[in-house]
Tab-separated table of C-alpha atoms in Angstrom:
chain	number	residue	atom	x	y	z
S	1	GLU	CA	-11.961	35.480	0.630
S	2	ARG	CA	-14.300	32.687	1.576
S	3	GLN	CA	-17.068	35.154	2.778
S	4	MET	CA	-16.599	37.229	-0.363
S	5	ARG	CA	-16.981	34.191	-2.650
S	6	GLN	CA	-20.050	32.919	-0.810
S	7	PHE	CA	-21.937	36.099	0.153
S	8	VAL	CA	-20.867	38.680	-2.356
S	9	TRP	CA	-19.757	36.940	-5.556
S	10	ALA	CA	-22.158	34.000	-5.057
S	11	ILE	CA	-19.647	31.362	-6.262
S	12	THR	CA	-18.539	28.258	-4.577
S	13	HIS	CA	-15.561	28.487	-2.212
S	14	MET	CA	-12.817	26.046	-3.221
S	15	PRO	CA	-10.757	24.981	-0.134
S	16	GLU	CA	-7.126	24.769	-0.590
S	17	LYS	CA	-5.438	21.366	-1.065
S	18	LEU	CA	-3.852	19.917	2.012
S	19	ASP	CA	-0.586	18.085	1.795
S	20	LEU	CA	-0.782	15.141	4.098
S	21	SER	CA	2.600	13.660	3.307
S	22	ALA	CA	5.391	14.306	5.832
S	23	LEU	CA	8.165	12.280	4.137
S	24	ASP	CA	11.233	13.589	2.279
S	25	THR	CA	14.258	11.883	0.709
S	26	HIS	CA	16.429	12.480	3.824
S	27	GLN	CA	14.109	10.495	6.049
S	28	VAL	CA	14.113	7.650	3.552
S	29	LEU	CA	17.931	7.617	3.346
S	30	GLY	CA	17.940	7.326	7.160
S	31	ARG	CA	16.126	3.897	6.910
S	32	SER	CA	19.297	1.855	6.140
S	33	GLY	CA	19.681	-1.057	8.490
S	34	THR	CA	22.728	-3.385	9.142
S	35	GLU	CA	21.919	-6.215	6.782
S	36	PRO	CA	24.014	-6.317	3.581
S	37	ARG	CA	22.457	-6.180	0.167
S	38	GLY	CA	20.735	-9.474	-0.873
S	39	ARG	CA	20.792	-10.917	2.585
S	40	VAL	CA	17.511	-11.998	4.230
S	41	PRO	CA	17.405	-10.964	7.898
S	42	ALA	CA	17.644	-13.890	10.440
S	43	ASP	CA	14.036	-13.658	11.254
S	44	GLY	CA	12.862	-13.112	7.700
S	45	ARG	CA	10.226	-15.668	6.744
S	46	VAL	CA	8.989	-14.809	3.084
S	47	VAL	CA	10.301	-12.864	0.170
S	48	THR	CA	7.988	-11.156	-2.182
S	49	VAL	CA	8.849	-9.159	-5.218
S	50	GLY	CA	7.188	-6.313	-7.219
S	51	VAL	CA	8.004	-5.393	-10.836
S	52	ASP	CA	7.011	-2.162	-12.511
S	53	ILE	CA	6.997	-2.498	-16.300
S	54	GLY	CA	8.273	0.140	-18.694
S	55	LYS	CA	9.123	0.530	-22.439
S	56	TRP	CA	12.857	1.128	-21.805
S	57	LEU	CA	13.385	0.208	-18.146
S	58	CYS	CA	11.688	-2.035	-15.642
S	59	HIS	CA	12.037	-1.391	-11.887
S	60	TRP	CA	11.861	-4.130	-9.340
S	61	ILE	CA	12.105	-4.477	-5.617
S	62	ALA	CA	12.478	-7.474	-3.277
S	63	VAL	CA	11.155	-7.457	0.291
S	64	ALA	CA	11.766	-9.857	3.125
S	65	TRP	CA	9.009	-10.106	5.759
S	66	ARG	CA	9.767	-10.246	9.436
S	67	PRO	CA	7.412	-10.973	12.266
S	68	GLY	CA	4.547	-8.573	12.706
S	69	ALA	CA	4.349	-7.822	8.921
S	70	THR	CA	7.541	-5.801	9.178
S	71	PRO	CA	9.044	-5.277	5.680
S	72	HIS	CA	12.805	-5.027	4.882
S	73	VAL	CA	13.947	-4.065	1.386
S	74	LEU	CA	16.743	-6.580	0.774
S	75	ASP	CA	17.409	-5.819	-2.972
S	76	TYR	CA	16.202	-3.569	-5.799
S	77	GLY	CA	17.201	-2.704	-9.337
S	78	ARG	CA	16.488	-1.896	-12.923
S	79	LEU	CA	16.060	-4.094	-15.965
S	80	GLU	CA	17.176	-2.640	-19.335
S	81	VAL	CA	14.714	-3.246	-22.077
S	82	ALA	CA	16.418	-3.388	-25.592
S	83	THR	CA	13.297	-1.987	-27.298
S	84	ARG	CA	15.328	-0.307	-30.117
S	85	ASP	CA	17.165	-3.594	-30.988
S	86	LEU	CA	14.454	-6.207	-30.565
S	87	GLY	CA	11.100	-4.391	-30.680
S	88	GLU	CA	9.024	-3.697	-27.659
S	89	GLU	CA	7.387	-6.988	-27.070
S	90	ARG	CA	10.464	-9.260	-27.678
S	91	ALA	CA	12.704	-6.886	-25.726
S	92	LEU	CA	10.404	-6.823	-22.647
S	93	LEU	CA	9.826	-10.542	-22.631
S	94	ALA	CA	13.584	-11.190	-22.887
S	95	ALA	CA	14.191	-8.799	-19.927
S	96	LEU	CA	11.670	-10.440	-17.823
S	97	ARG	CA	12.849	-13.948	-18.555
S	98	GLU	CA	16.390	-12.995	-17.658
S	99	PHE	CA	15.233	-11.444	-14.383
S	100	ARG	CA	13.275	-14.531	-13.653
S	101	ASP	CA	16.274	-16.817	-14.176
S	102	ARG	CA	18.406	-14.570	-11.946
S	103	ILE	CA	16.132	-14.600	-8.859
S	104	VAL	CA	14.671	-18.123	-9.163
S	105	ALA	CA	17.432	-19.420	-6.873
S	106	GLY	CA	16.443	-16.920	-4.216
S	107	TRP	CA	18.437	-14.774	-1.755
S	108	GLU	CA	20.851	-15.854	0.865
S	109	SER	CA	19.512	-16.479	4.426
S	110	ASP	CA	20.427	-18.455	7.497
S	111	HIS	CA	18.289	-21.307	6.421
S	112	GLY	CA	19.739	-21.488	2.838
S	113	PRO	CA	18.544	-19.846	-0.400
S	114	MET	CA	15.044	-18.174	-0.042
S	115	PRO	CA	13.227	-17.946	-3.368
S	116	PRO	CA	10.338	-15.450	-3.732
S	117	GLU	CA	7.036	-16.590	-2.490
S	118	HIS	CA	5.181	-14.336	-4.912
S	119	VAL	CA	6.210	-11.960	-7.744
S	120	LEU	CA	3.555	-9.491	-8.819
S	121	VAL	CA	4.278	-8.082	-12.356
S	122	ASP	CA	2.603	-4.843	-13.437
S	123	ALA	CA	0.080	-5.675	-16.298
S	124	GLY	CA	-1.319	-2.174	-16.720
S	125	TRP	CA	0.917	-1.258	-19.553
S	126	ASN	CA	1.242	-4.444	-21.767
S	127	ASP	CA	-1.174	-6.854	-20.248
S	128	GLU	CA	-1.094	-9.478	-22.984
S	129	LEU	CA	2.623	-9.940	-22.791
S	130	VAL	CA	2.672	-10.023	-19.013
S	131	TYR	CA	-0.049	-12.598	-19.059
S	132	GLU	CA	2.014	-14.777	-21.446
S	133	PHE	CA	5.128	-14.408	-19.246
S	134	CYS	CA	3.249	-15.259	-16.031
S	135	ARG	CA	1.658	-18.263	-17.667
S	136	GLU	CA	5.069	-19.721	-18.472
S	137	SER	CA	6.704	-18.807	-15.178
S	138	GLY	CA	4.589	-20.778	-12.688
S	139	ARG	CA	2.281	-19.985	-9.832
S	140	ALA	CA	4.567	-17.732	-7.911
S	141	TRP	CA	4.462	-15.174	-10.806
S	142	MET	CA	1.211	-13.285	-11.037
S	143	PRO	CA	0.063	-10.297	-13.184
S	144	ALA	CA	-1.257	-7.356	-11.267
S	145	LYS	CA	-3.094	-4.048	-11.939
S	146	GLY	CA	-3.137	-1.090	-9.530
S	147	PHE	CA	-6.102	1.236	-9.477
S	148	ASP	CA	-5.935	4.687	-7.967
S	149	SER	CA	-7.624	8.106	-7.883
S	150	ARG	CA	-5.477	9.362	-10.735
S	151	ARG	CA	-6.842	6.916	-13.228
S	152	VAL	CA	-10.213	6.788	-14.992
S	153	ARG	CA	-11.435	3.906	-12.714
S	154	ALA	CA	-10.542	3.888	-9.107
S	155	TYR	CA	-10.328	0.684	-7.202
S	156	GLU	CA	-13.790	-0.873	-6.308
S	157	PRO	CA	-13.819	-3.191	-3.344
S	158	VAL	CA	-15.345	-6.565	-3.917
S	159	LYS	CA	-17.611	-8.028	-1.289
S	160	SER	CA	-17.864	-11.793	-2.128
S	161	THR	CA	-16.211	-14.393	-4.240
S	162	GLY	CA	-17.829	-16.135	-7.180
S	163	SER	CA	-17.142	-17.391	-10.670
S	164	VAL	CA	-14.712	-14.502	-11.396
S	165	VAL	CA	-13.268	-13.345	-8.047
S	166	CYS	CA	-11.674	-16.235	-6.241
S	167	ALA	CA	-10.030	-14.460	-3.293
S	168	ILE	CA	-10.369	-11.138	-1.418
S	169	GLY	CA	-7.827	-9.540	0.763
S	170	GLU	CA	-6.929	-6.192	2.304
S	171	ARG	CA	-7.709	-3.677	-0.502
S	172	TYR	CA	-7.029	-6.201	-3.217
S	173	HIS	CA	-8.671	-9.255	-4.853
S	174	ILE	CA	-7.825	-11.967	-7.305
S	175	ALA	CA	-9.914	-12.503	-10.386
S	176	ARG	CA	-9.904	-15.494	-12.730
S	177	LEU	CA	-9.332	-14.493	-16.360
S	178	ARG	CA	-10.469	-17.946	-17.813
S	179	ARG	CA	-9.850	-16.947	-21.475
S	180	LYS	CA	-6.300	-15.776	-20.590
S	181	HIS	CA	-5.620	-18.710	-18.299
S	182	VAL	CA	-4.225	-16.555	-15.474
S	183	HIS	CA	-5.212	-15.087	-12.210
S	184	LEU	CA	-5.086	-11.322	-12.059
S	185	VAL	CA	-4.475	-9.429	-8.764
S	186	GLU	CA	-6.269	-6.105	-8.690
S	187	ILE	CA	-4.867	-3.811	-6.019
S	188	ASP	CA	-5.930	-0.425	-4.520
S	189	ALA	CA	-2.812	1.370	-5.253
S	190	ASP	CA	-3.690	4.456	-3.073
S	191	HIS	CA	-4.111	2.118	-0.023
S	192	TRP	CA	-0.761	0.444	-0.420
S	193	LYS	CA	1.113	3.625	-1.198
S	194	SER	CA	-0.335	4.942	2.075
S	195	TRP	CA	0.786	1.735	3.703
S	196	VAL	CA	4.381	2.371	2.427
S	197	HIS	CA	4.450	5.839	3.757
S	198	ALA	CA	2.985	4.747	7.116
S	199	ARG	CA	5.766	2.143	7.537
S	200	LEU	CA	8.454	4.757	6.437
S	201	SER	CA	7.091	6.985	9.182
S	202	THR	CA	7.271	4.302	11.865
S	203	PRO	CA	10.474	4.649	13.969
S	204	LEU	CA	13.129	2.267	12.790
S	205	ASN	CA	13.517	-1.057	14.684
S	206	GLN	CA	9.821	-0.973	15.807
S	207	MET	CA	7.413	-3.562	14.642
S	208	GLY	CA	5.955	-2.616	11.241
S	209	SER	CA	8.741	-0.232	10.260
S	210	LEU	CA	10.146	-0.432	6.835
S	211	SER	CA	14.003	-0.775	6.560
S	212	ILE	CA	16.449	-0.924	3.680
S	213	PHE	CA	19.667	-2.875	3.415
S	214	ALA	CA	22.867	-1.231	4.412
S	215	GLY	CA	24.106	1.425	1.917
S	216	GLU	CA	27.140	3.643	1.674
S	217	GLY	CA	26.685	7.352	1.460
S	218	MET	CA	23.975	8.361	-1.037
S	219	GLU	CA	23.564	4.835	-2.524
S	220	HIS	CA	19.768	4.920	-1.855
S	221	LEU	CA	19.172	8.389	-3.150
S	222	SER	CA	17.361	7.337	-6.262
S	223	LEU	CA	15.173	4.937	-4.374
S	224	ALA	CA	14.426	7.672	-1.898
S	225	LYS	CA	13.403	10.054	-4.749
S	226	HIS	CA	11.051	7.326	-6.198
S	227	LEU	CA	9.442	6.561	-2.852
S	228	THR	CA	8.707	10.310	-2.252
S	229	ALA	CA	7.703	11.083	-5.874
S	230	GLU	CA	3.993	11.112	-4.956
S	231	LYS	CA	2.357	13.033	-2.199
S	232	ARG	CA	-0.915	12.271	-0.327
S	233	ILE	CA	-3.163	15.317	-0.605
S	234	GLU	CA	-6.739	16.223	0.592
S	235	GLU	CA	-8.729	18.253	-1.838
S	236	PHE	CA	-12.337	19.383	-2.305
S	237	VAL	CA	-14.243	17.599	-5.120
S	238	PRO	CA	-17.742	18.981	-5.975
S	239	GLY	CA	-20.387	16.488	-5.072
S	240	ARG	CA	-18.027	14.308	-3.014
S	241	GLY	CA	-16.625	16.698	-0.343
S	242	ARG	CA	-12.910	16.409	0.817
S	243	VAL	CA	-11.208	13.501	-0.927
S	244	VAL	CA	-7.823	12.070	-0.167
S	245	ARG	CA	-5.708	11.047	-3.270
S	246	TRP	CA	-2.226	10.672	-4.440
S	247	LYS	CA	-0.596	13.285	-6.672
S	248	ALA	CA	2.617	12.668	-8.586
S	249	THR	CA	5.224	15.437	-8.144
S	250	SER	CA	7.744	13.581	-10.388
S	251	GLY	CA	7.566	10.990	-13.120
S	252	ALA	CA	10.341	8.895	-11.460
S	253	ASN	CA	7.966	6.884	-9.110
S	254	HIS	CA	8.520	3.329	-10.429
S	255	TRP	CA	10.051	1.923	-7.355
S	256	LEU	CA	7.096	3.117	-5.267
S	257	ASP	CA	4.747	1.334	-7.682
S	258	ALA	CA	6.950	-1.802	-7.535
S	259	LEU	CA	7.029	-1.651	-3.668
S	260	GLY	CA	3.217	-1.354	-3.704
S	261	LEU	CA	3.057	-4.589	-5.721
S	262	ALA	CA	5.518	-6.291	-3.435
S	263	LEU	CA	3.265	-5.471	-0.523
S	264	GLY	CA	0.341	-6.809	-2.385
S	265	GLY	CA	2.342	-10.019	-2.785
S	266	ARG	CA	2.888	-10.079	0.901
S	267	ALA	CA	-0.772	-9.763	1.507
S	268	GLU	CA	-1.410	-12.751	-0.830
S	269	ALA	CA	1.170	-14.808	1.123
S	270	GLY	CA	-1.019	-14.392	4.141
S	271	LEU	CA	1.572	-12.736	6.415
S	272	VAL	CA	-0.919	-10.219	7.867
S	273	ARG	CA	-3.114	-12.970	9.087
S	274	GLN	CA	-0.248	-15.013	10.374
S	275	GLY	CA	1.445	-11.990	12.159
S	276	ALA	CA	-1.827	-10.907	13.690
S	277	ARG	CA	-2.639	-14.354	14.973
S	278	GLN	CA	0.818	-14.714	16.531
S	279	ALA	CA	0.500	-11.350	18.279
S	280	MET	CA	-2.984	-12.195	19.517
S	281	ALA	CA	-1.859	-15.496	20.805
S	282	ALA	CA	1.195	-14.113	22.684
S	283	ALA	CA	-0.645	-11.034	24.152
S	284	GLU	CA	-1.051	-10.706	27.896
S	285	VAL	CA	-4.820	-10.443	28.605
S	286	GLY	CA	-7.016	-9.626	31.593
S	287	ASP	CA	-10.500	-8.277	32.396
S	288	ASP	CA	-10.793	-4.979	30.700
S	289	VAL	CA	-14.000	-4.117	32.540
S	290	PHE	CA	-11.864	-3.596	35.607
S	291	GLY	CA	-8.917	-2.166	33.856
S	292	ASP	CA	-6.896	-5.317	34.276
S	293	ASP	CA	-5.941	-6.010	30.643
S	294	PRO	CA	-2.273	-4.987	30.304
S	295	THR	CA	-2.274	-5.089	26.498
S	296	VAL	CA	-5.398	-2.744	26.248
S	297	ASN	CA	-3.917	-0.484	28.916
S	298	SER	CA	-0.632	-0.328	27.116
S	299	LEU	CA	-2.410	0.523	23.895
S	300	GLN	CA	-4.458	3.309	25.490
S	301	GLU	CA	-1.352	4.848	27.074
S	302	ARG	CA	0.568	4.843	23.912
S	303	MET	CA	-2.298	6.446	21.964
S	304	ALA	CA	-2.765	9.102	24.506
S	305	ALA	CA	0.917	9.915	24.385
S	306	LEU	CA	0.970	10.008	20.577
S	307	THR	CA	-2.076	12.452	20.445
S	308	GLY	CA	-1.090	14.502	23.439
S	309	LYS	CA	-4.276	13.659	25.329
S	310	GLN	CA	-4.778	12.783	29.033
S	311	ALA	CA	-6.131	9.468	28.386
S	312	ALA	CA	-7.376	7.154	25.590
S	313	LEU	CA	-10.105	4.489	25.335
S	314	PHE	CA	-9.952	1.379	23.221
S	315	MET	CA	-13.023	0.546	21.189
S	316	PRO	CA	-13.412	-2.626	19.124
S	317	SER	CA	-15.071	-1.111	16.066
S	318	GLY	CA	-15.135	2.037	14.039
S	319	THR	CA	-18.952	2.243	14.387
S	320	GLN	CA	-18.648	2.350	18.244
S	321	SER	CA	-15.894	4.966	17.993
S	322	ASN	CA	-18.013	7.186	15.775
S	323	LEU	CA	-20.995	6.890	17.948
S	324	CYS	CA	-19.085	7.692	21.151
S	325	GLY	CA	-17.531	10.710	19.352
S	326	ILE	CA	-20.801	12.092	18.376
S	327	LEU	CA	-22.344	11.473	21.880
S	328	ALA	CA	-19.342	13.240	23.470
S	329	HIS	CA	-20.186	16.394	21.505
S	330	CYS	CA	-23.918	16.212	21.204
S	331	GLY	CA	-26.649	15.943	23.795
S	332	ARG	CA	-29.968	14.140	23.610
S	333	GLY	CA	-32.014	15.596	20.733
S	334	ASP	CA	-29.105	17.671	19.243
S	335	GLU	CA	-28.579	17.846	15.523
S	336	TYR	CA	-25.248	17.103	13.948
S	337	ILE	CA	-24.133	17.987	10.366
S	338	VAL	CA	-21.962	15.728	8.291
S	339	GLY	CA	-21.047	15.262	4.619
S	340	GLN	CA	-23.274	13.206	2.426
S	341	LEU	CA	-20.863	10.300	2.298
S	342	ALA	CA	-20.071	10.103	6.010
S	343	HIS	CA	-20.236	6.674	7.443
S	344	THR	CA	-22.511	7.852	10.315
S	345	CYS	CA	-24.988	9.055	7.709
S	346	ARG	CA	-24.898	6.285	5.110
S	347	TYR	CA	-23.986	3.253	7.194
S	348	GLU	CA	-23.701	2.180	10.838
S	349	GLY	CA	-27.487	1.562	11.313
S	350	GLY	CA	-28.342	5.168	12.150
S	351	GLY	CA	-26.949	4.554	15.645
S	352	ALA	CA	-26.626	8.371	16.396
S	353	ALA	CA	-30.306	8.920	15.761
S	354	VAL	CA	-31.256	5.932	17.849
S	355	PHE	CA	-29.058	6.565	20.869
S	356	GLY	CA	-28.988	10.373	20.641
């Protein structure tokens, strides 16, 4: 068909969409741990919460963070919004206030009650009301907006802080809304949904794997359906080439959105930096030039096993990896063809042309 479209009919070949998601509800149901509902694990350090806003129901999820940025879902639920009785704004504000009063005391832990460090509330549906609620609730409560490829405007990374942007993190930034007297967290929803699915794909009990509190039978079925209600696909977009985006397969994806917000709260709490620093400080080191660094050797062996290759080589940057990949396939003076948005073409200092 491809040859017929290109050489006979003279029309553009449209490649098929590729489903990059490998998760299903049964895999999510298998993530239950041993901790009871509402109990912070013994090594839990911080709790963050995400709230997805709706006209009739709000969905929330609380995550306890363990060393190595390892998330544990310790509680989740729904908030009923009495829109018919009170009207949309009054009902939503009442539901949020009741929820705030319920969780302000925190969750049970070995060190006493652990209140949430950050609570990110979805402001994409009724922003003015959420701004009002966060203003009255204190610094821990922050409005947030997620931007993804399904919306009119995708997330645009910010490179520097200034009068508006006061903080930049991993695919998120915080903007001052001076007239609203709030700080708004803007998040790359696609990135954090990918982060969720990556943690759900990590074998349980490994660092970075996402676990859920102990449930009986099919207790987590609704949660599992929400977390798998969107699929990561790769499709061809004219003028942009192959683009990875998230596509909803069900409208019941609210806990996935809430979990993405809870992860943004964790990033704001600085757990990634803290976990990375601890891992680097505790790592065994050696001279990698002579193959004497046990941490690098372990990483290379693991990646070789994961990819089914004979060996792997650690490189400290993506630029170096791309350059070595090109030089492994091309000789001096050879020509290579890439898409118009490829990093080796638009960025990276033209290294392939210089060294090749």
